[in-house]
Coordinates of C-alpha atoms and ligand atoms in Angstrom, one line a residue:
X1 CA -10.8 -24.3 20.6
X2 CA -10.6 -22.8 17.7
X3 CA -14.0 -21.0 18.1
X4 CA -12.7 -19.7 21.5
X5 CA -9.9 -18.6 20.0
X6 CA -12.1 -16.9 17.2
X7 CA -13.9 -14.9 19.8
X8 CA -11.0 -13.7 22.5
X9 CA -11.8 -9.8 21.4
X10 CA -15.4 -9.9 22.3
X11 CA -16.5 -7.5 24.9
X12 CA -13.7 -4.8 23.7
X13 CA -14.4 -2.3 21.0
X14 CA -11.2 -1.2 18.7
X15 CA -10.7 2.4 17.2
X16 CA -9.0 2.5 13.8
X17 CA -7.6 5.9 11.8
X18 CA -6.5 5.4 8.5
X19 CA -5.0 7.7 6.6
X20 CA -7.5 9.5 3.8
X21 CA -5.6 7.4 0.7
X22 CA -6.7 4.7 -1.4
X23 CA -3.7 2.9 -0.7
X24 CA -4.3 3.6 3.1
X25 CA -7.7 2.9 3.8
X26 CA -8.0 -0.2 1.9
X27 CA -5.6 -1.8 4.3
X28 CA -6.5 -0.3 7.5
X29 CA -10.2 -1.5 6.2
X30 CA -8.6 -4.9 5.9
X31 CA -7.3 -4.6 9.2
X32 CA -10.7 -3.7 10.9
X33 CA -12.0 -6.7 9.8
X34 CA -9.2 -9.3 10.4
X35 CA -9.3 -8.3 14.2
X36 CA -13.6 -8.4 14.2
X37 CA -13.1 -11.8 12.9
X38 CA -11.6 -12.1 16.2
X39 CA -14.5 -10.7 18.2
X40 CA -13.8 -7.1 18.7
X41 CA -16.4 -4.6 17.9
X42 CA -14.7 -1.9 15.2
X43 CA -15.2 1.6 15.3
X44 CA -13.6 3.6 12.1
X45 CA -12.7 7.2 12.8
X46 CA -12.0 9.3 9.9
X47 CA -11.6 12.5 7.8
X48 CA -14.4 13.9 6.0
X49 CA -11.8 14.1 3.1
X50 CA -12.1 10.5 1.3
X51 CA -14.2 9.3 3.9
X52 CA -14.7 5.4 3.7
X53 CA -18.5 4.8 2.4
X54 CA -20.2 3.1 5.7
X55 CA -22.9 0.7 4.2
X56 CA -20.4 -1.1 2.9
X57 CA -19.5 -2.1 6.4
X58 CA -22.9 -2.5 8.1
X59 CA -21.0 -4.1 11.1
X60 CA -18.7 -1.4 12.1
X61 CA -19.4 2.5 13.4
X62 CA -18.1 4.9 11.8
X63 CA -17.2 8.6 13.3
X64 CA -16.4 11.7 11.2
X65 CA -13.5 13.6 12.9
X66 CA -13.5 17.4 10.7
X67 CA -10.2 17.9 8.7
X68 CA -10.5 21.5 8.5
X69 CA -9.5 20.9 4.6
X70 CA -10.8 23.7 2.2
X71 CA -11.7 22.9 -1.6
X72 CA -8.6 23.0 -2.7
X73 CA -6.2 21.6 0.1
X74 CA -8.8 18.2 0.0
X75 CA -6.9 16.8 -3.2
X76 CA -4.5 14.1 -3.7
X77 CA -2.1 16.1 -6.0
X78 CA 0.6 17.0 -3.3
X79 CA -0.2 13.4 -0.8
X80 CA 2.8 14.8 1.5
X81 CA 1.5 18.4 2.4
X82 CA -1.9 16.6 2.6
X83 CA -0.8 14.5 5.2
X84 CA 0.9 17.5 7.2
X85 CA -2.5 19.5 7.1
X86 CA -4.2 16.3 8.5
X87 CA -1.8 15.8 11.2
X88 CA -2.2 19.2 12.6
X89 CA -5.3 20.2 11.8
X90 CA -6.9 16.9 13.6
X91 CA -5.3 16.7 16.8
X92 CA -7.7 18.8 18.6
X93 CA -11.2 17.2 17.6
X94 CA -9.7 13.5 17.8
X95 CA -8.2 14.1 20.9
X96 CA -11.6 15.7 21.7
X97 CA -13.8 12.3 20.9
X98 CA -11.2 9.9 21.8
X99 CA -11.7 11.5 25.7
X100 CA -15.7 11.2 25.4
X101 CA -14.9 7.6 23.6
X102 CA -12.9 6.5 26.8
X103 CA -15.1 7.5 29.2
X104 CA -18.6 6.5 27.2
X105 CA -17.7 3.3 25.7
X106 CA -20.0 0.4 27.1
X107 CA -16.9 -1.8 26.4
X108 CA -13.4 -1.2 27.2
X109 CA -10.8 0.3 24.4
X110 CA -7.8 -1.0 24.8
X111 CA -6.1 1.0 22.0
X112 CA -6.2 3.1 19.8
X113 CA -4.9 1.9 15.9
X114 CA -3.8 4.6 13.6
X115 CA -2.1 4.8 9.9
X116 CA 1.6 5.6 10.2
X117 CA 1.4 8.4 8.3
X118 CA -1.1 9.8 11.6
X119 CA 2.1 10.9 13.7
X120 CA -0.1 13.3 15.5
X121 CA -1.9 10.8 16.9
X122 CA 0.6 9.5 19.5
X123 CA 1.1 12.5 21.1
X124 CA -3.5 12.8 21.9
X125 CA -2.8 9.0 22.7
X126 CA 0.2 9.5 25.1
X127 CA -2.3 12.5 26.8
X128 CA -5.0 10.1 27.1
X129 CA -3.0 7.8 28.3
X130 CA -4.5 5.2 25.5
X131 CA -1.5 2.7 24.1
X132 CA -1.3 3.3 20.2
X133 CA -0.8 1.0 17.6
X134 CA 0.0 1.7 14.5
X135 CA -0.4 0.3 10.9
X136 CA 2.3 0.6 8.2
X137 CA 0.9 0.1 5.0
X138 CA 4.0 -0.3 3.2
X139 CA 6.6 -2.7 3.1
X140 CA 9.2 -3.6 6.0
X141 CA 12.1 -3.5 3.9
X142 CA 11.2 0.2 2.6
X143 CA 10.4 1.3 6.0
X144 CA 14.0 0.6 6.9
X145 CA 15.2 2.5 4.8
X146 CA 12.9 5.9 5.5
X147 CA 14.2 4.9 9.1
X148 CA 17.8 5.0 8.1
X149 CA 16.6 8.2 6.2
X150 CA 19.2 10.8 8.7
X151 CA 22.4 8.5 8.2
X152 CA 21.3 8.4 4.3
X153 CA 21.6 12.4 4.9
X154 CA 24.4 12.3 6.7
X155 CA 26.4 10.5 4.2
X156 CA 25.2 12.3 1.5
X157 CA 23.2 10.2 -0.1
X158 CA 20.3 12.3 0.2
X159 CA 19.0 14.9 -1.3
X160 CA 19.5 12.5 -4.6
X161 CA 22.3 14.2 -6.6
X162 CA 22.3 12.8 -10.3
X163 CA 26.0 12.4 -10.7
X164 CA 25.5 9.9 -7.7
X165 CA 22.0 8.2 -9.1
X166 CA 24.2 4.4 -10.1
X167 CA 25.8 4.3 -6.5
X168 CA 25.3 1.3 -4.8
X169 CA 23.6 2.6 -0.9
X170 CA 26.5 0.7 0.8
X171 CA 24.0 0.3 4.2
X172 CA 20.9 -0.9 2.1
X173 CA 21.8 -3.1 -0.3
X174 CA 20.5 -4.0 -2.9
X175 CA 19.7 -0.2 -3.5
X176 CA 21.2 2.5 -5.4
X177 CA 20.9 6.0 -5.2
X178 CA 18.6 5.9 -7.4
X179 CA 16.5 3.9 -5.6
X180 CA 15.7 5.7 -2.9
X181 CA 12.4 7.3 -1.5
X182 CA 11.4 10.7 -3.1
X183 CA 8.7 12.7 -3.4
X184 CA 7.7 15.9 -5.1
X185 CA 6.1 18.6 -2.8
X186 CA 5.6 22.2 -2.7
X187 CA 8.4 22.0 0.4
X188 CA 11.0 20.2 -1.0
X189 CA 12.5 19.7 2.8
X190 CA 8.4 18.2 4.0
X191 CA 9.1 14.4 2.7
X192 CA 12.2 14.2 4.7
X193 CA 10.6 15.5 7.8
X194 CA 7.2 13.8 7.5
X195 CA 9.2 10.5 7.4
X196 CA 11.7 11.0 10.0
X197 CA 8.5 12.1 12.2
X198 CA 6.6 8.9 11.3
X199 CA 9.6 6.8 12.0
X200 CA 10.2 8.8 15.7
X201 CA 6.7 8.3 16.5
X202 CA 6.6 4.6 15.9
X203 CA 9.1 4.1 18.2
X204 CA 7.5 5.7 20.9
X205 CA 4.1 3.5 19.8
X206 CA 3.4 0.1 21.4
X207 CA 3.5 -1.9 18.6
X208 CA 4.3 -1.8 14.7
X209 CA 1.5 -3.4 12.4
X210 CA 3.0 -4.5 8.9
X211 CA 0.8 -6.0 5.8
X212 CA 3.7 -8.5 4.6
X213 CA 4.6 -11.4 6.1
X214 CA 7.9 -13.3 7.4
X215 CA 9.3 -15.0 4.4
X216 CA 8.9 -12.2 2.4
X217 CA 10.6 -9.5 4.0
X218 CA 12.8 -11.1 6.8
X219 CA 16.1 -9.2 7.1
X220 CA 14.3 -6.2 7.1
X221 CA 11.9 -7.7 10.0
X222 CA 15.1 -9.1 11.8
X223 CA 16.9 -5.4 12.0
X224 CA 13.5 -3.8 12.6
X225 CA 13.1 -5.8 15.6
X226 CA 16.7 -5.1 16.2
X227 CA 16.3 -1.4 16.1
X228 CA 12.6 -0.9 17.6
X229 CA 12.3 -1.7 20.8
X230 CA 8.7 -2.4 20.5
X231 CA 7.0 -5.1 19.6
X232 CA 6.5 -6.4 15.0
X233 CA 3.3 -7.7 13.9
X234 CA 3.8 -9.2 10.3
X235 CA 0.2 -10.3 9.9
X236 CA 0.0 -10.0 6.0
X237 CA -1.2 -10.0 3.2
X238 CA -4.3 -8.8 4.7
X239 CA -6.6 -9.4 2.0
X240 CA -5.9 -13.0 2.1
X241 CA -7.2 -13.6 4.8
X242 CA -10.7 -12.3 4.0
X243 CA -12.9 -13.9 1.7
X244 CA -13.0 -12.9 -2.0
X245 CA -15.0 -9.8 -2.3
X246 CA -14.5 -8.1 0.8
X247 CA -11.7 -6.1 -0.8
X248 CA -13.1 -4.5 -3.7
X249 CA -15.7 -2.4 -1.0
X250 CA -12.7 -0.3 0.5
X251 CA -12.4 1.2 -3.0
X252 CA -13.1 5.1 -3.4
X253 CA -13.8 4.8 -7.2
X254 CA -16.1 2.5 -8.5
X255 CA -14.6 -0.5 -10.0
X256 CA -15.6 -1.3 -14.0
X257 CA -16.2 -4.8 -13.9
X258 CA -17.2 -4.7 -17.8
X259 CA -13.1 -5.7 -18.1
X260 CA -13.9 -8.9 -16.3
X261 CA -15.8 -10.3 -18.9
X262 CA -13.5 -8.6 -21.7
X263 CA -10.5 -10.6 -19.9
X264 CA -13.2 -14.2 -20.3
X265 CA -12.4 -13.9 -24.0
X266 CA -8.3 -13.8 -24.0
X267 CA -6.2 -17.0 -23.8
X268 CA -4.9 -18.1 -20.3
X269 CA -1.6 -15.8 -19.2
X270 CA -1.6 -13.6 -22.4
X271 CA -3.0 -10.2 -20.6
X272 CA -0.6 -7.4 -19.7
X273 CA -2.8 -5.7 -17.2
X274 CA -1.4 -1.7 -17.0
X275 CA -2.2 0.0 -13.4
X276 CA -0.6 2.8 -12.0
X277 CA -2.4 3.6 -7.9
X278 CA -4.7 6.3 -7.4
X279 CA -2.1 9.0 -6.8
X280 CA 0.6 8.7 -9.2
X281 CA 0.5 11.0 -12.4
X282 CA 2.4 10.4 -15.9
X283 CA 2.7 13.2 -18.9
X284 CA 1.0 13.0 -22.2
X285 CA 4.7 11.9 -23.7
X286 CA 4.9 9.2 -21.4
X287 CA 1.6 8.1 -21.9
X288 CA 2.4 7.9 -25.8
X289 CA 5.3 5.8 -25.4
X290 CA 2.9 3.4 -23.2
X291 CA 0.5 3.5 -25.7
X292 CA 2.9 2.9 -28.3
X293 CA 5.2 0.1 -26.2
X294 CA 2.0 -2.2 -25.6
X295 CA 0.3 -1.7 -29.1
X296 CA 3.8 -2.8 -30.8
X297 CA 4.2 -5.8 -28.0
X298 CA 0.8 -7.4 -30.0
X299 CA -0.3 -8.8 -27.0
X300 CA -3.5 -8.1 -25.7
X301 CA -3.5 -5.4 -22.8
X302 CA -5.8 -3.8 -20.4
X303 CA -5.4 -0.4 -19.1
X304 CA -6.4 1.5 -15.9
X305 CA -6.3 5.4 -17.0
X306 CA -8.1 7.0 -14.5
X307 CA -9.1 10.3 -14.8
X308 CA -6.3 12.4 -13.3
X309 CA -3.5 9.8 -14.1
X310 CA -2.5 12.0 -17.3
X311 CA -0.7 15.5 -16.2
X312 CA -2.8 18.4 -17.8
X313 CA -5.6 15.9 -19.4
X314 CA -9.5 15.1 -18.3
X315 CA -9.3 11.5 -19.6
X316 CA -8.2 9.7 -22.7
X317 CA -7.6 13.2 -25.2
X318 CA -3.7 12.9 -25.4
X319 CA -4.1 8.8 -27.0
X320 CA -3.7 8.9 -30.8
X321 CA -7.3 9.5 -32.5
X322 CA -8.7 5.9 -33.3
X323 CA -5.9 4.2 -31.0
X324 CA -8.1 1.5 -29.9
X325 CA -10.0 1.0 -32.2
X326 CA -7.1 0.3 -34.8
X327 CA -6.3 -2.5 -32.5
X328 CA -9.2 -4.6 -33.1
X329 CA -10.3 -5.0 -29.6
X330 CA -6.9 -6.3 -28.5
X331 CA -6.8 -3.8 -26.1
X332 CA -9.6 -2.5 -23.1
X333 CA -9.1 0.9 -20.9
X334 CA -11.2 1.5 -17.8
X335 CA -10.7 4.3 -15.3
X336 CA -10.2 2.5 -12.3
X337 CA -10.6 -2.1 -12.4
X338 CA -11.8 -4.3 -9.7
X339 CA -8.0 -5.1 -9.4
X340 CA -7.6 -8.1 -6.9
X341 CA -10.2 -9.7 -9.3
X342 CA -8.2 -9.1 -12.5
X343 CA -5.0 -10.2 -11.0
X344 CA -6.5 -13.4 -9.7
X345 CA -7.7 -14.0 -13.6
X346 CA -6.2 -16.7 -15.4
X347 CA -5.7 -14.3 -18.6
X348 CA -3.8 -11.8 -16.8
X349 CA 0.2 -12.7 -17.8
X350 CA 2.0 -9.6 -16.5
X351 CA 1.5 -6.6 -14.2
X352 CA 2.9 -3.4 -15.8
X353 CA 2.6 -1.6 -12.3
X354 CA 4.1 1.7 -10.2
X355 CA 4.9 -1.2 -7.3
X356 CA 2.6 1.0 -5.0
X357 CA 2.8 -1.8 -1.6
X358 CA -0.7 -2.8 -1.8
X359 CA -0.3 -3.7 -6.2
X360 CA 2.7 -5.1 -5.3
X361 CA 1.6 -7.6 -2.6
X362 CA -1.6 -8.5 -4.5
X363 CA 0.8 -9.0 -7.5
X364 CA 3.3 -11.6 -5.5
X365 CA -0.8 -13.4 -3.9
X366 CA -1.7 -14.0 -7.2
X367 CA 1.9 -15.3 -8.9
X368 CA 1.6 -12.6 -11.5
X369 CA 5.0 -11.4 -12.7
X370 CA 5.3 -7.7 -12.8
X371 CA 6.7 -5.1 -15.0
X372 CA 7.8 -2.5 -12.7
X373 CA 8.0 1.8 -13.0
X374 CA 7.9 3.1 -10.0
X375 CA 7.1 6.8 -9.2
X376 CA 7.8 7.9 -6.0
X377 CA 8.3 7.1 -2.5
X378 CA 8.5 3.7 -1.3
X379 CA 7.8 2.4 -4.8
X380 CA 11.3 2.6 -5.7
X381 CA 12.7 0.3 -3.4
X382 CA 9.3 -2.1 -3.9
X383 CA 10.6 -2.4 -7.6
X384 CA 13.9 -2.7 -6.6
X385 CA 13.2 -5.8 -4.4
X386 CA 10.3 -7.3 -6.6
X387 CA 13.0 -7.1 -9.7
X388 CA 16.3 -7.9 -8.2
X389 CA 15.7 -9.7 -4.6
X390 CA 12.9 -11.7 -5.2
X391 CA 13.4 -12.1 -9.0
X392 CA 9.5 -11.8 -9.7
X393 CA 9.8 -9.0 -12.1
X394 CA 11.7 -6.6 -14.9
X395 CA 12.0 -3.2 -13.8
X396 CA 11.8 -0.2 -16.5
X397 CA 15.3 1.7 -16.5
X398 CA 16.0 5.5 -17.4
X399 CA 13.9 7.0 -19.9
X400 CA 10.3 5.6 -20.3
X401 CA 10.7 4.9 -24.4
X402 CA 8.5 2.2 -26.6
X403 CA 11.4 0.2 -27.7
X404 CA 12.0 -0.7 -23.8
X405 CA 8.7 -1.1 -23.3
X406 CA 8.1 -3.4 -25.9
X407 CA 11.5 -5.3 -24.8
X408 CA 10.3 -5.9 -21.6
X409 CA 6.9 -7.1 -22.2
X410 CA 8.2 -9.6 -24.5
X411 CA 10.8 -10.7 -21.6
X412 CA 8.1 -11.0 -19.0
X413 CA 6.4 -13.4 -21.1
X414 CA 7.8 -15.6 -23.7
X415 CA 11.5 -17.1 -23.4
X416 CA 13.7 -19.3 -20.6
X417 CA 14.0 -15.4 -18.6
X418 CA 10.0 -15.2 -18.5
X419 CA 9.3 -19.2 -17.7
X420 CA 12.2 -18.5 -14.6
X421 CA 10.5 -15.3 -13.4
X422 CA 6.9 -17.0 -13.7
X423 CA 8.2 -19.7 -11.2
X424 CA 9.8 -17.5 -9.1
X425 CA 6.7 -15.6 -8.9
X426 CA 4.6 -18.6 -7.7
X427 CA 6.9 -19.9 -5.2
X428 CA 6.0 -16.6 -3.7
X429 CA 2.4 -17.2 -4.2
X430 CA 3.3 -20.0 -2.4
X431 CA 4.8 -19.2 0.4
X432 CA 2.0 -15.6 0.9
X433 CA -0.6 -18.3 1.3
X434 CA 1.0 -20.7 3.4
X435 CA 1.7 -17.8 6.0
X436 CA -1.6 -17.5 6.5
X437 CA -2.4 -21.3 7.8
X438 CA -2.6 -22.4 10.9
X439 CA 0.8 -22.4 12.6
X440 CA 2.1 -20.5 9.4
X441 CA 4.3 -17.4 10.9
X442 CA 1.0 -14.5 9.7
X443 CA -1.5 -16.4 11.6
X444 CA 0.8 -17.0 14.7
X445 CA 1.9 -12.8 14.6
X446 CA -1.9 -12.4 14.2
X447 CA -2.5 -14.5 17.4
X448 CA 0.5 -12.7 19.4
X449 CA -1.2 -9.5 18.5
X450 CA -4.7 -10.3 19.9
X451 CA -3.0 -11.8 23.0
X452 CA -1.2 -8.2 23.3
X453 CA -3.8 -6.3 22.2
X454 CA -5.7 -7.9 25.4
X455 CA -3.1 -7.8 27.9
X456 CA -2.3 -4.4 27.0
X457 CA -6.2 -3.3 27.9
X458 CA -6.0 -4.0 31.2
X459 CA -2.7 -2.5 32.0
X460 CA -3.5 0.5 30.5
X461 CA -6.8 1.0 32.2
X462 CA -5.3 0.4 35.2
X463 CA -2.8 3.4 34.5
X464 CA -5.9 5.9 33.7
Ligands
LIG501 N1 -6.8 -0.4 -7.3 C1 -8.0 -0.8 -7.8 N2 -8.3 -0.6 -9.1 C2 -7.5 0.1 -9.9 C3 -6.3 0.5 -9.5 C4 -5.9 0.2 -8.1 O1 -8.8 -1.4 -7.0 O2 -7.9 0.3 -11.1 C5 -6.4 -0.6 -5.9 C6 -5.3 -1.7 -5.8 O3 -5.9 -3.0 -5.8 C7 -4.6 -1.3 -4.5 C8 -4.9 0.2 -4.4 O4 -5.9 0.5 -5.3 O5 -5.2 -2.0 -3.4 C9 -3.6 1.0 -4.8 O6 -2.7 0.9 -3.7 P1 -1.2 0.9 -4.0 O7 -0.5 0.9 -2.7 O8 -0.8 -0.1 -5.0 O9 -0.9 2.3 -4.7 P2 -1.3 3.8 -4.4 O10 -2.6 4.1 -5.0 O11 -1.2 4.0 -2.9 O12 -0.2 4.6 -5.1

């Protein structure tokens, strides 16, 4: 039976976009394999811009769709007007293959699954008369807010306005003002409209795919399903349900896993590990106080700077000379960690993290209590929930300054406030991995999904 039920996808072959972002592919990635577990063959269409590196996934295909992207528009820096480019500038070839797919394919495609972000690609699937799915690789409960994004406007809660910032967001609680989505691009009007697009183009999709899961985020899931006429498949966290190592593949940079055996020689839950995405960028004063913040904390930390994180800087110049070394190896920097791996160790004590959803979410599967500074986008409402809702964290306030930061290291991990948040922060652990057991409400949306995914094919091949 459950062998059956392992293979009810054979004989159907599955076309998956992500979105070119770490944060984005890894997921989607994820995704691809959860549903092959289940039988169906995976193709991955993507941009040559961050494409994902196909040995690593000997068992799917892989199909470059061409992004148009010059030299300098291919960069991270400005993630919003990248992801406009790519939704116009990809349209035409995708809607191109995807045609040649449909009619080629030895094995029936019942949909097509793309990233959010991809709002383009409804539109070529409505025209190819191909049901869409689509992943969101953020949270539920920060999705509802980008959904409630033209009432926010309308009540003039957005654009921010800093005599407003310690508002409470009567609709959302438990947000402020100042917790709400930004983001910094050349149009300042192009966040606003890239959400509100996303959001309208969901709707029209034939199914929402969310890496969370029930208990986690339920009243957001409960209005969702309220609002959205279309069916909510909270299947997560993904990554859990693949087996160790599968994860670290989908990475872009390559993971230094010299910190592994760096974090062998500390003592169990004494590790501040310090991670900040692959996007998000901090200035050379900021990254003093840091610096500052965890070598007056005197516990041992280990810090992802990768190159690109500091504003203006290659690497490491703006640290004080001899910084490290001073410290008498109680602290180790990499440029980019084998992060699931770290957080899993028993060493690691605290997560000093910019609550991106994926950090966050590997965070709560591993019990590890975070310190939270969130920079843009969904991240502030992430570290508004992970501090205040589920009481699995400290969030930074104001001002990034070393006093705070030492302040809140020390109340993440020694006192009756760290010992509460530590328990907190495995009844989560808890509940993400009981989700995922037979029966347990990840595994039965996982089931639903296939089911739909199936019933879906042979309606919609009747209407081409
Ligand atoms: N990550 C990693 N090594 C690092 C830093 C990050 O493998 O040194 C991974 C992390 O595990 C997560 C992803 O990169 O899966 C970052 O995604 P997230 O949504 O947290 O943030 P974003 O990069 O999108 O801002």
């Amino acid at each position: 039976m459950e062998d059956e039920k392992k293979q009810r996808g054979k004989g159907h072959r599955l076309l998956l976009m992500p979105s070119p972002l770490q944060g984005h592919i890894t997921p989607l990635l994820h995704l691809a394999h959860i549903l092959f577990s289940r039988g169906f063959s995976i193709t991955i269409v993507h941009t040559l811009f961050n494409a994902p590196d196909p040995t690593s996934y000997p068992h799917f295909s892989f199909h470059t769709i061409p992004d148009g992207l010059s030299q300098t528009e291919a960069s991270t820096l400005d993630a919003v007007h990248l992801t406009d480019l790519i939704n116009i500038r990809c349209a035409h070839p995708l809607k191109e293959w995807l045609a040649s797919q449909l009619l080629n394919s030895p094995e029936p495609v019942p949909c097509f699954i793309s990233d959010a972000a991809l709002h383009f690609t409804q539109l070529v699937c409505d025209e190819l008369k191909l049901p869409r799915l689509v992943l969101r690789t953020g949270g539920a409960s920060s999705f509802l807010v980008f959904a409630s994004f033209p009432l926010l406007r309308e009540k003039g809660y957005l654009p921010l306005q800093e005599s407003r910032l310690e508002e409470p967001v009567v609709d959302l609680p438990p947000l402020k003002v100042k917790d709400l989505p930004t983001f910094r691009s050349q149009d300042p009007e192009s966040f606003y409209k890239l959400v509100c697009r996303m959001v309208q183009e969901c709707k029209g999709s034939s199914g929402v795919i969310w890496n969370t899961f029930e208990e986690l985020e339920s009243s957001a899931l409960r209005k969702l399903r309220q609002d959205f006429s279309i069916p909510i498949y909270p299947i997560g966290p993904f990554h859990k349900h693949l087996l160790t190592g599968a994860a670290s593949s989908a990475s872009l940079l390559t993971p230094d896993k010299s910190c592994m055996s760096w974090l062998d020689k500390q003592e169990c839950k004494s590790v501040v590990y310090v991670s900040f995405g692959s996007i998000a960028a901090i200035s050379e004063a900021e990254v003093l106080e840091i610096a500052w913040g965890l070598a007056n904390s005197k516990q041992p930390f280990l810090w992802v700077i990768r190159p690109g994180l500091i504003r203006g800087s290659e690497w490491l110049e703006p640290l004080p000379n001899g910084f490290l070394e001073n410290l008498g190896g109680r602290g180790y920097i990499v440029k980019w960690s084998p992060q699931e791996q770290v957080l899993r160790h028993p060493a690691v004590g605290a997560f000093w993290t910019h609550n991106g959803w994926n950090s966050t979410l590997e965070s709560i599967c591993e019990g590890v209590p975070m310190i939270c500074m969130p920079c843009f986008a969904d991240q502030k409402v992430n570290a508004k929930y992970a501090s205040s809702l589920w009481k699995v964290g400290v969030q930074l306030q104001n001002k990034l300054e070393r006093g705070d930061v030492e302040k809140a290291i020390k109340k993440l991990m020694v006192g009756d406030e760290a010992n509460q948040i530590r328990e907190n922060a495995l009844n989560l652990k808890e509940k993400a991995i009981a989700c995922l057991k037979e029966d347990g409400s990840s595994y039965c949306f996982l089931d639903s999904l296939v089911s739909d995914i199936l019933s879906v094919e042979s309606s919609a091949s009747r209407a081409r």
